[in-house]
Amino acid sequence: VDMGLGKTRIIIAAALMHGCKHNLIVTESKLIGQFAGELKQFGCNLNIIEKYSDTKHLKQFNLIAYSKIW
């Protein structure tokens, strides 16, 4: 899939439009910062899950790296 086409922003906008309460984004660890930056631009509530205790207080958008779930 080509980079720079706005896929991340489209998904964020769709989740916001549909009023999704909790969204889980699973990605490569090197992309966590990029996703966090995009979400912050939209003013989204954000939680980066690095350990189990981070799952106790889910936000509207929750980011986790593939390596953390295996």
PDB file of C-alpha atoms in Angstrom:
ATOM      1  CA  VAL A   1       0.000   0.000   0.000  1.00  0.00           C
ATOM      2  CA  ASP A   2       1.400   3.366  -1.010  1.00  0.00           C
ATOM      3  CA  MET A   3       2.559   5.832   1.627  1.00  0.00           C
ATOM      4  CA  GLY A   4       1.255   9.368   1.946  1.00  0.00           C
ATOM      5  CA  LEU A   5      -2.301   8.801   0.750  1.00  0.00           C
ATOM      6  CA  GLY A   6      -3.958   9.677   4.060  1.00  0.00           C
ATOM      7  CA  LYS A   7      -5.031   6.185   5.119  1.00  0.00           C
ATOM      8  CA  THR A   8      -4.375   6.894   8.804  1.00  0.00           C
ATOM      9  CA  ARG A   9      -6.363  10.120   8.759  1.00  0.00           C
ATOM     10  CA  ILE A  10      -9.281   8.440   6.985  1.00  0.00           C
ATOM     11  CA  ILE A  11      -9.454   5.693   9.619  1.00  0.00           C
ATOM     12  CA  ILE A  12      -9.265   8.232  12.460  1.00  0.00           C
ATOM     13  CA  ALA A  13     -11.999  10.349  10.875  1.00  0.00           C
ATOM     14  CA  ALA A  14     -14.223   7.293  10.341  1.00  0.00           C
ATOM     15  CA  ALA A  15     -13.841   6.204  13.967  1.00  0.00           C
ATOM     16  CA  LEU A  16     -14.663   9.722  15.157  1.00  0.00           C
ATOM     17  CA  MET A  17     -17.676  10.047  12.834  1.00  0.00           C
ATOM     18  CA  HIS A  18     -19.127   6.732  13.964  1.00  0.00           C
ATOM     19  CA  GLY A  19     -18.609   7.502  17.646  1.00  0.00           C
ATOM     20  CA  CYS A  20     -16.464   4.460  18.313  1.00  0.00           C
ATOM     21  CA  LYS A  21     -15.758   4.362  22.046  1.00  0.00           C
ATOM     22  CA  HIS A  22     -12.588   2.242  22.056  1.00  0.00           C
ATOM     23  CA  ASN A  23     -10.324   1.642  19.077  1.00  0.00           C
ATOM     24  CA  LEU A  24      -7.304  -0.645  19.074  1.00  0.00           C
ATOM     25  CA  ILE A  25      -4.531   0.056  16.601  1.00  0.00           C
ATOM     26  CA  VAL A  26      -1.956  -2.725  16.284  1.00  0.00           C
ATOM     27  CA  THR A  27       1.135  -1.773  14.330  1.00  0.00           C
ATOM     28  CA  GLU A  28       4.888  -2.138  14.089  1.00  0.00           C
ATOM     29  CA  SER A  29       6.709  -0.599  17.042  1.00  0.00           C
ATOM     30  CA  LYS A  30       8.530   1.841  14.754  1.00  0.00           C
ATOM     31  CA  LEU A  31       5.152   3.342  13.704  1.00  0.00           C
ATOM     32  CA  ILE A  32       3.717   3.960  17.199  1.00  0.00           C
ATOM     33  CA  GLY A  33       5.107   7.509  17.289  1.00  0.00           C
ATOM     34  CA  GLN A  34       3.707   8.302  13.846  1.00  0.00           C
ATOM     35  CA  PHE A  35       0.231   7.095  14.810  1.00  0.00           C
ATOM     36  CA  ALA A  36       0.411   8.982  18.110  1.00  0.00           C
ATOM     37  CA  GLY A  37       1.310  12.186  16.274  1.00  0.00           C
ATOM     38  CA  GLU A  38      -1.592  11.822  13.847  1.00  0.00           C
ATOM     39  CA  LEU A  39      -4.039  11.131  16.685  1.00  0.00           C
ATOM     40  CA  LYS A  40      -2.802  14.137  18.667  1.00  0.00           C
ATOM     41  CA  GLN A  41      -3.403  16.375  15.633  1.00  0.00           C
ATOM     42  CA  PHE A  42      -7.058  15.329  15.778  1.00  0.00           C
ATOM     43  CA  GLY A  43      -7.187  15.972  19.534  1.00  0.00           C
ATOM     44  CA  CYS A  44      -7.946  12.320  20.262  1.00  0.00           C
ATOM     45  CA  ASN A  45      -7.685  10.648  23.659  1.00  0.00           C
ATOM     46  CA  LEU A  46      -4.715   8.334  23.313  1.00  0.00           C
ATOM     47  CA  ASN A  47      -3.258   5.413  25.256  1.00  0.00           C
ATOM     48  CA  ILE A  48      -0.048   3.644  24.276  1.00  0.00           C
ATOM     49  CA  ILE A  49      -0.157   0.105  25.624  1.00  0.00           C
ATOM     50  CA  GLU A  50       3.262  -1.101  26.703  1.00  0.00           C
ATOM     51  CA  LYS A  51       2.313  -3.395  29.582  1.00  0.00           C
ATOM     52  CA  TYR A  52      -0.776  -5.180  30.875  1.00  0.00           C
ATOM     53  CA  SER A  53      -1.652  -2.458  33.395  1.00  0.00           C
ATOM     54  CA  ASP A  54      -2.011   0.026  30.504  1.00  0.00           C
ATOM     55  CA  THR A  55      -5.139  -1.877  29.432  1.00  0.00           C
ATOM     56  CA  LYS A  56      -7.040  -1.065  32.622  1.00  0.00           C
ATOM     57  CA  HIS A  57      -7.881   2.474  31.499  1.00  0.00           C
ATOM     58  CA  LEU A  58      -8.624   2.327  27.791  1.00  0.00           C
ATOM     59  CA  LYS A  59      -9.006   5.566  25.889  1.00  0.00           C
ATOM     60  CA  GLN A  60     -10.749   6.340  22.629  1.00  0.00           C
ATOM     61  CA  PHE A  61      -7.643   5.259  20.705  1.00  0.00           C
ATOM     62  CA  ASN A  62      -5.266   2.620  22.044  1.00  0.00           C
ATOM     63  CA  LEU A  63      -1.982   1.796  20.339  1.00  0.00           C
ATOM     64  CA  ILE A  64       0.016  -1.385  20.754  1.00  0.00           C
ATOM     65  CA  ALA A  65       2.960  -2.876  18.883  1.00  0.00           C
ATOM     66  CA  TYR A  66       2.718  -6.368  17.393  1.00  0.00           C
ATOM     67  CA  SER A  67       5.673  -7.376  19.562  1.00  0.00           C
ATOM     68  CA  LYS A  68       3.702  -6.600  22.737  1.00  0.00           C
ATOM     69  CA  ILE A  69       0.888  -9.017  21.963  1.00  0.00           C
ATOM     70  CA  TRP A  70       2.947 -12.072  21.060  1.00  0.00           C
TER      71      TRP A  70
END
